[in-house]
Coordinates of C-alpha atoms in Angstrom, one line a residue:
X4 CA -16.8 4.7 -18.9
X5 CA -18.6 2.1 -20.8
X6 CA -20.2 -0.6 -18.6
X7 CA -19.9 1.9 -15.6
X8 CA -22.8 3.7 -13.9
X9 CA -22.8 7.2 -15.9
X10 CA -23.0 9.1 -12.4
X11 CA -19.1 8.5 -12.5
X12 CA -17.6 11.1 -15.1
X13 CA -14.0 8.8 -15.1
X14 CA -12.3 6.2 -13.4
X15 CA -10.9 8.1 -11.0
X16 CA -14.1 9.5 -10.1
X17 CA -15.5 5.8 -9.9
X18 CA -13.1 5.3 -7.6
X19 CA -13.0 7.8 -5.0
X20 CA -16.3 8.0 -5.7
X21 CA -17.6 4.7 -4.4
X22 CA -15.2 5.0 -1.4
X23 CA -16.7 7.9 0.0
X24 CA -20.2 6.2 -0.5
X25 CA -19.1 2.8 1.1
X26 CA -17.0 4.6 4.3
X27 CA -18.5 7.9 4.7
X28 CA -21.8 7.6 3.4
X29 CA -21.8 4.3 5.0
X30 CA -23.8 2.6 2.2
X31 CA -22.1 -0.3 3.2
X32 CA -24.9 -3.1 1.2
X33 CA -23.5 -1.5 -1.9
X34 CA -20.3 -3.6 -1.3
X35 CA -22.7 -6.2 -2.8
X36 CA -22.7 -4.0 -6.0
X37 CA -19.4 -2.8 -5.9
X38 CA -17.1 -5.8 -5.2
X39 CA -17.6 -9.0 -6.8
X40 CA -18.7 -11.7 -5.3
X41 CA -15.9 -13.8 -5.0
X42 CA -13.6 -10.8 -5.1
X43 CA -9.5 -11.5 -3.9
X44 CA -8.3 -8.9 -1.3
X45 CA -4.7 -9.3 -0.2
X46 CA -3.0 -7.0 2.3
X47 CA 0.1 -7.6 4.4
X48 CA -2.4 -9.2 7.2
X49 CA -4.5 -11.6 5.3
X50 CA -6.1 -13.0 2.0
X51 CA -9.7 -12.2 1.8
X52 CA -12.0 -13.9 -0.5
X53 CA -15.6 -12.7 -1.2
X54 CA -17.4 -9.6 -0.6
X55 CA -19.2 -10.7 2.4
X56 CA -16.2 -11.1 4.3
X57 CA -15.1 -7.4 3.0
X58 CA -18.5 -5.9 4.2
X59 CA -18.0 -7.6 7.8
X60 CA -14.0 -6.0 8.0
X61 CA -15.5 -3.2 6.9
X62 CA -18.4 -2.5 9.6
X63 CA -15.5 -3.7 12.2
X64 CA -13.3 -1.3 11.2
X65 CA -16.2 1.5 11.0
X66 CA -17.7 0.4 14.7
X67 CA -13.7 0.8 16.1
X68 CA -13.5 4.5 14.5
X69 CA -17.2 5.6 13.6
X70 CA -15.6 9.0 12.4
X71 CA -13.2 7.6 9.7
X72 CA -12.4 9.4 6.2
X73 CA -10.7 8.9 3.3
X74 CA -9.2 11.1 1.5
X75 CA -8.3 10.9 -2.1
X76 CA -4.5 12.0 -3.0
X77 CA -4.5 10.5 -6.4
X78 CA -5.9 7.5 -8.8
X79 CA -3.1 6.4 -11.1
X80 CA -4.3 4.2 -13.4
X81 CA -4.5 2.3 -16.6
X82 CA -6.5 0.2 -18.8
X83 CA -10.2 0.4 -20.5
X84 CA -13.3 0.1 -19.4
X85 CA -14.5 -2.4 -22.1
X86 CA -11.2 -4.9 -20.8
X87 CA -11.0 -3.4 -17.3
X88 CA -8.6 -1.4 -15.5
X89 CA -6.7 -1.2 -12.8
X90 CA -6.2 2.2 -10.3
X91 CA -3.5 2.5 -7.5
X92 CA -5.7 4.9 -5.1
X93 CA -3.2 6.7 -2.1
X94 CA -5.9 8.2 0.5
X95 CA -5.2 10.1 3.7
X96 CA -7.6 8.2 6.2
X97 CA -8.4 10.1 9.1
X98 CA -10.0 8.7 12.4
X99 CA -10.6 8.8 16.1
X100 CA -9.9 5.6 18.4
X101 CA -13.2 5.8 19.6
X102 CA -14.7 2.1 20.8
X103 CA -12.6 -1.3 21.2
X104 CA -11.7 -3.7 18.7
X105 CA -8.3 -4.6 16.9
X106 CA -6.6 -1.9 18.1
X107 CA -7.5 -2.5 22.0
X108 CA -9.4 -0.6 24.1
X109 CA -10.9 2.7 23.1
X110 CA -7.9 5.3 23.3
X111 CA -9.8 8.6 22.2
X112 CA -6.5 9.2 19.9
X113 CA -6.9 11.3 16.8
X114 CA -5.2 9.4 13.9
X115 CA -3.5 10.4 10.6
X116 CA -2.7 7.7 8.1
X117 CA -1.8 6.7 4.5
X118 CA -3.3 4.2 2.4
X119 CA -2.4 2.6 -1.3
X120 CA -5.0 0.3 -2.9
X121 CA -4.1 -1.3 -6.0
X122 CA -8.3 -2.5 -7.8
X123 CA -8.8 -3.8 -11.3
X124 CA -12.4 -2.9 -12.3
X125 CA -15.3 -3.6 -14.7
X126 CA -18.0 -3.4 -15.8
X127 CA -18.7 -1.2 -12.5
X128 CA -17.4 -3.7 -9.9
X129 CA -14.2 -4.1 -8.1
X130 CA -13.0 -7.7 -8.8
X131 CA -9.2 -8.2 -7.9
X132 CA -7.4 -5.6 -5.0
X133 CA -3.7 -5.0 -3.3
X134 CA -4.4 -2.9 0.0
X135 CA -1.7 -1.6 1.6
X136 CA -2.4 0.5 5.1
X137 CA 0.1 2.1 6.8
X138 CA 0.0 0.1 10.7
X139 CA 2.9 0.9 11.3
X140 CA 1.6 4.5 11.6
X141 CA -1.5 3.5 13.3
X142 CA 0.0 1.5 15.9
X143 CA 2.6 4.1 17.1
X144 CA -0.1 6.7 17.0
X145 CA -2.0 4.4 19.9
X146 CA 1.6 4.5 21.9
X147 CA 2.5 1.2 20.7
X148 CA 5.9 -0.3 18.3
X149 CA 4.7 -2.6 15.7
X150 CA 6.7 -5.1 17.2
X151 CA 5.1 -5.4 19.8
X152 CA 1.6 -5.1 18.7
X153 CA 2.5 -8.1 16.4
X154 CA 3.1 -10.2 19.1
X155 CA -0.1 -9.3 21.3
X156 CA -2.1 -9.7 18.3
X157 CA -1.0 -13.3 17.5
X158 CA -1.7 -14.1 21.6
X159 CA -5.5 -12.7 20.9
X160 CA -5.7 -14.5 18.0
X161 CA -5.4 -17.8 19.8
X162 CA -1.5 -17.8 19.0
X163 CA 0.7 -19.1 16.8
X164 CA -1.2 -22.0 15.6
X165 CA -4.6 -20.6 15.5
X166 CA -3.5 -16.9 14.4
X167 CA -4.7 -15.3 11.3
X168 CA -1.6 -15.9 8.5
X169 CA -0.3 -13.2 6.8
X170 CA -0.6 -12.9 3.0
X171 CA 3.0 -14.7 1.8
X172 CA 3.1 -16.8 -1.8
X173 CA 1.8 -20.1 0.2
X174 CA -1.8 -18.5 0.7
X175 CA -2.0 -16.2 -2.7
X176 CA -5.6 -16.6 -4.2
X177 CA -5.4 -15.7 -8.6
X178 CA -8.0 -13.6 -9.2
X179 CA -8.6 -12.2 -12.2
X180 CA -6.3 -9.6 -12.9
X181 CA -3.7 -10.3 -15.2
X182 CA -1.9 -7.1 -16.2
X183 CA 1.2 -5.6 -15.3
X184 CA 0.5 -2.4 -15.8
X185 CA 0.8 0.2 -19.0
X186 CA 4.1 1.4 -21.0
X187 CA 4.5 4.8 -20.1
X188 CA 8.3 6.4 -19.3
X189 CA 7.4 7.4 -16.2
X190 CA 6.3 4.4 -14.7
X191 CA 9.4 2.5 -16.9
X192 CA 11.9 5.4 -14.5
X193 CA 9.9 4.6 -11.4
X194 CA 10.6 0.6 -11.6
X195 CA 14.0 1.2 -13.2
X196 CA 15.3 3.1 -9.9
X197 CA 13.7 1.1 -7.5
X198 CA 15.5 -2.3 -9.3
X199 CA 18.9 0.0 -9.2
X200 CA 18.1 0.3 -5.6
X201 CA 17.5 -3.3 -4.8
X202 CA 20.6 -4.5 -6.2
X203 CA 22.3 -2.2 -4.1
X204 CA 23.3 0.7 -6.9
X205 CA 22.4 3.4 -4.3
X206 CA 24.1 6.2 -6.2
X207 CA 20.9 6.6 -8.3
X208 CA 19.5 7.8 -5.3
X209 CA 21.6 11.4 -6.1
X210 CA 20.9 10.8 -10.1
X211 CA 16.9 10.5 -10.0
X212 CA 15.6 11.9 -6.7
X213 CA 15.4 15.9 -6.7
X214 CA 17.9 17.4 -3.6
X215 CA 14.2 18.9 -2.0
X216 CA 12.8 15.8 -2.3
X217 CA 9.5 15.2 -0.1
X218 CA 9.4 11.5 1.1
X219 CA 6.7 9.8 3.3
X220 CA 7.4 6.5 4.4
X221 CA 5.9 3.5 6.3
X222 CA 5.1 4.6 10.2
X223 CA 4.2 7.7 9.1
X224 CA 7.6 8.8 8.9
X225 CA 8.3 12.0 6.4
X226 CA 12.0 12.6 5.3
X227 CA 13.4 14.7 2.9
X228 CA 16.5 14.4 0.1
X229 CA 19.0 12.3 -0.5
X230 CA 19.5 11.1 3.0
X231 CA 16.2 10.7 3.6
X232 CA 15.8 7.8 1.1
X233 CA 19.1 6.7 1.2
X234 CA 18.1 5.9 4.9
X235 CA 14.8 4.2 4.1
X236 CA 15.9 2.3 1.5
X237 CA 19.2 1.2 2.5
X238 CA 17.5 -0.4 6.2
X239 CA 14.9 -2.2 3.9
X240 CA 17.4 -4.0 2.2
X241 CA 20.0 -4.1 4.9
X242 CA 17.1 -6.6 7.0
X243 CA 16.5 -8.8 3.6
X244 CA 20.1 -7.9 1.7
X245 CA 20.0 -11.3 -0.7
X246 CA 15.8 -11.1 -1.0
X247 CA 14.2 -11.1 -3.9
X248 CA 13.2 -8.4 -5.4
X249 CA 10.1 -8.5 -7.7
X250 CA 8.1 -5.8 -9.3
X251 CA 4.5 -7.0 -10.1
X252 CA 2.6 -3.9 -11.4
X253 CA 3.8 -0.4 -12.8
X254 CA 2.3 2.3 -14.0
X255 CA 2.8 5.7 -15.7
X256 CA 0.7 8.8 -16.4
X257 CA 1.5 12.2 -17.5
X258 CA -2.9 14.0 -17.0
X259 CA -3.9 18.1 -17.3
X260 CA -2.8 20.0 -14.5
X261 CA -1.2 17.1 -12.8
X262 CA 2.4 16.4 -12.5
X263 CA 3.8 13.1 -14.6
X264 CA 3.5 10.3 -12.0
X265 CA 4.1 6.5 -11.5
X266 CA 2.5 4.0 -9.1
X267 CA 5.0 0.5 -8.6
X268 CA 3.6 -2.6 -6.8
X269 CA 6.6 -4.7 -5.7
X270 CA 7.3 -7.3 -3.2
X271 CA 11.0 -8.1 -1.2
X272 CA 10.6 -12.1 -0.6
X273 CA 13.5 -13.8 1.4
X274 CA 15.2 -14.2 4.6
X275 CA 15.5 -11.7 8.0
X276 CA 19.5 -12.2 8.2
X277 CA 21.2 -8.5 8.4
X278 CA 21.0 -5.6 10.5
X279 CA 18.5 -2.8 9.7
X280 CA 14.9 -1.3 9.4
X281 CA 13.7 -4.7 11.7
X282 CA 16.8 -5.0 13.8
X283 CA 19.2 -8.0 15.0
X284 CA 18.6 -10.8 12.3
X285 CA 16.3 -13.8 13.2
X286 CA 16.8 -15.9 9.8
X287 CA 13.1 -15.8 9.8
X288 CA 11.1 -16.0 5.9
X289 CA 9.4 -12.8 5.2
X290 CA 7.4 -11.6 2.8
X291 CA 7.1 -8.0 2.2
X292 CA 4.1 -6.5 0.1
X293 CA 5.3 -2.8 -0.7
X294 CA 3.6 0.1 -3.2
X295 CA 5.6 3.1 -4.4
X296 CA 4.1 6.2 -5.8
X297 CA 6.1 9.3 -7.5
X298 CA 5.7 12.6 -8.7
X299 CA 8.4 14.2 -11.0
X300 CA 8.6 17.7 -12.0
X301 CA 11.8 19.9 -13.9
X302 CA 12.9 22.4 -11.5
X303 CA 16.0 22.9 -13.9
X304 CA 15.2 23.3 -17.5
X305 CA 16.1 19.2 -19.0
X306 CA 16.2 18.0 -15.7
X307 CA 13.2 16.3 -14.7
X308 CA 13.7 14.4 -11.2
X309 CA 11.8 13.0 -7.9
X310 CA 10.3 15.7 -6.5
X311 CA 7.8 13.6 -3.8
X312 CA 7.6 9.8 -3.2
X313 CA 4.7 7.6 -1.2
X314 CA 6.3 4.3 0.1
X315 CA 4.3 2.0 2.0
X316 CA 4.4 -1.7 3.6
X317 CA 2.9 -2.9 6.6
X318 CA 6.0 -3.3 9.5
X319 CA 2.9 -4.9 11.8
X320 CA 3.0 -7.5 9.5
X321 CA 6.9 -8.7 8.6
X322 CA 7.0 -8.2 12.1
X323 CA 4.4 -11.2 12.9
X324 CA 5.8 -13.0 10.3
X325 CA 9.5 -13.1 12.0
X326 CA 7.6 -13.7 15.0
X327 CA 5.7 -16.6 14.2
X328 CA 9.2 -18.1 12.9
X329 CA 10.7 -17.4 16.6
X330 CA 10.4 -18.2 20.4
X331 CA 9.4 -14.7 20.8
X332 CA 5.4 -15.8 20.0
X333 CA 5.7 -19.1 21.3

């Protein structure tokens, strides 16, 4: 871990490391040590530049749910620490509604919800970062549909005009990061079946998924097997069928006592005109920011498959982009 404070034993300590100290331990001014100071932070919602801007979504998001956790599922990463690397984190965030803010007025309601948080680091500071939360998840916990929380949160954001853009190709900031990831097979399966899947070759959905497949999906939606991602997949690309599909990041790792795994950062870019995931067709541009994780295990001896997979993509956010492209927001 050279260049890293030696308190951190590996990356993947560094990582969940500092964000139990920055969210739990609420040593928030470390941000200033941690993130760089003109670090890039894209999610679905925005484009975020500069770590002051992080610490104030940050103490927003802790005054709305005091209580919050993260909890690390797994680091998948690559790289060195003398040229940097570059983890995809999935956490399990738990928190209580508890005071008003961007979610409304205080609801009291428990919530359960995955993250995925793509950071290149060195040097021990975060300087580049893909976050991907599930709101979809959040927002029907609260008794709400993402579509409609879309729409109220572009009227409280001083509406179309005035509203906060989501992140799309026109507002991208380059940071840093240039890397696409590492070389390992299991990453190079991972991307493989989700291109297959893309260009509409959904019979390797019976060739690499396991038949007991566990699946967890944006919304907070769990399915299982071949229908289960057959279902998920298929209304994805049913919404955006001639989309372009792009994967941006992949990577592979096979650790002790850890299944072989992959983490894919991909994005569907093109036009809201079929029936599926986000209903009757608008013709509306969208932009969709989406992270895959995987673990693969042999059940049968030679036949190593998809035994769990972690998609996410924000639905609050293609649904204000379609919105801000239609009467329904105006």
């Amino acid at each position: 871990m050279k260049g890293f404070d030696p308190k951190f034993v590996d990356f993947p300590d560094y990582i969940i490391g500092i964000t139990k100290e920055l969210w739990e331990d609420r040593q928030i001014a470390k941000l200033h040590d941690y993130y760089a100071p003109g670090i890039v932070v894209r999610s679905p919602a925005s484009v975020v530049v500069g770590n002051r801007d992080v610490i104030a979504a940050t103490m927003a998001t802790l005054a709305e749910f005091p209580d919050r956790t993260l909890l690390g599922e797994d680091v998948i990463w690559c790289g060195r620490p003398e040229d940097g690397m570059l983890s995809s984190h999935r956490l399990l965030s738990t928190a209580t509604h508890s005071h008003p803010g961007v979610y409304g007025a205080p609801t009291g309601t428990k919530l359960q919800y995955r993250i995925i948080a793509d950071c290149h680091a060195i040097n021990n500071q975060i300087n580049d970062e893909w976050l991907i939360r599930d709101q979809g998840a959040i927002v029907r916990q609260l008794g709400l549909n993402p579509k409609d929380y879309a729409q109220d949160l572009i009227a409280r954001e001083g509406g179309p005009e005035a509203c906060v853009p989501p992140y799309t190709p026109a507002n991208d900031v380059a940071g840093p990061y240039r890397g696409t990831g590492n070389e390992n097979p299991w990453g190079t399966r991972l991307a493989t079946m989700l291109k297959r899947i893309m260009h509409a070759e959904f019979e390797a959905i019976r060739e690499e998924y396991d038949r007991a497949a566990q699946l967890e999906y944006p919304g907070g939606v769990r399915a299982t097997s071949f229908d289960g991602a057959d279902q998920f997949w298929m209304g994805l690309r049913a919404s955006f069928p001639k989309a372009d599909f792009r994967i941006h990041h992949v990577i592979g790792r096979e650790d002790p006592a850890m299944p072989p795994r992959a983490a894919v950062r991909w994005t569907l870019h093109g036009t809201h005109q079929g029936y599926g995931t986000f209903g009757e067709p608008t013709g509306a541009e969208v932009f969709v920011l989406g992270a895959t994780h995987a673990e693969y295990g042999e059940l049968t001896s030679g036949m190593p498959k998809l035994r769990r997979e972690w998609t996410l993509y924000d639905e609050t956010a293609i649904w204000k982009q379609i919105l801000l492209q239609t009467t329904a927001a105006r």
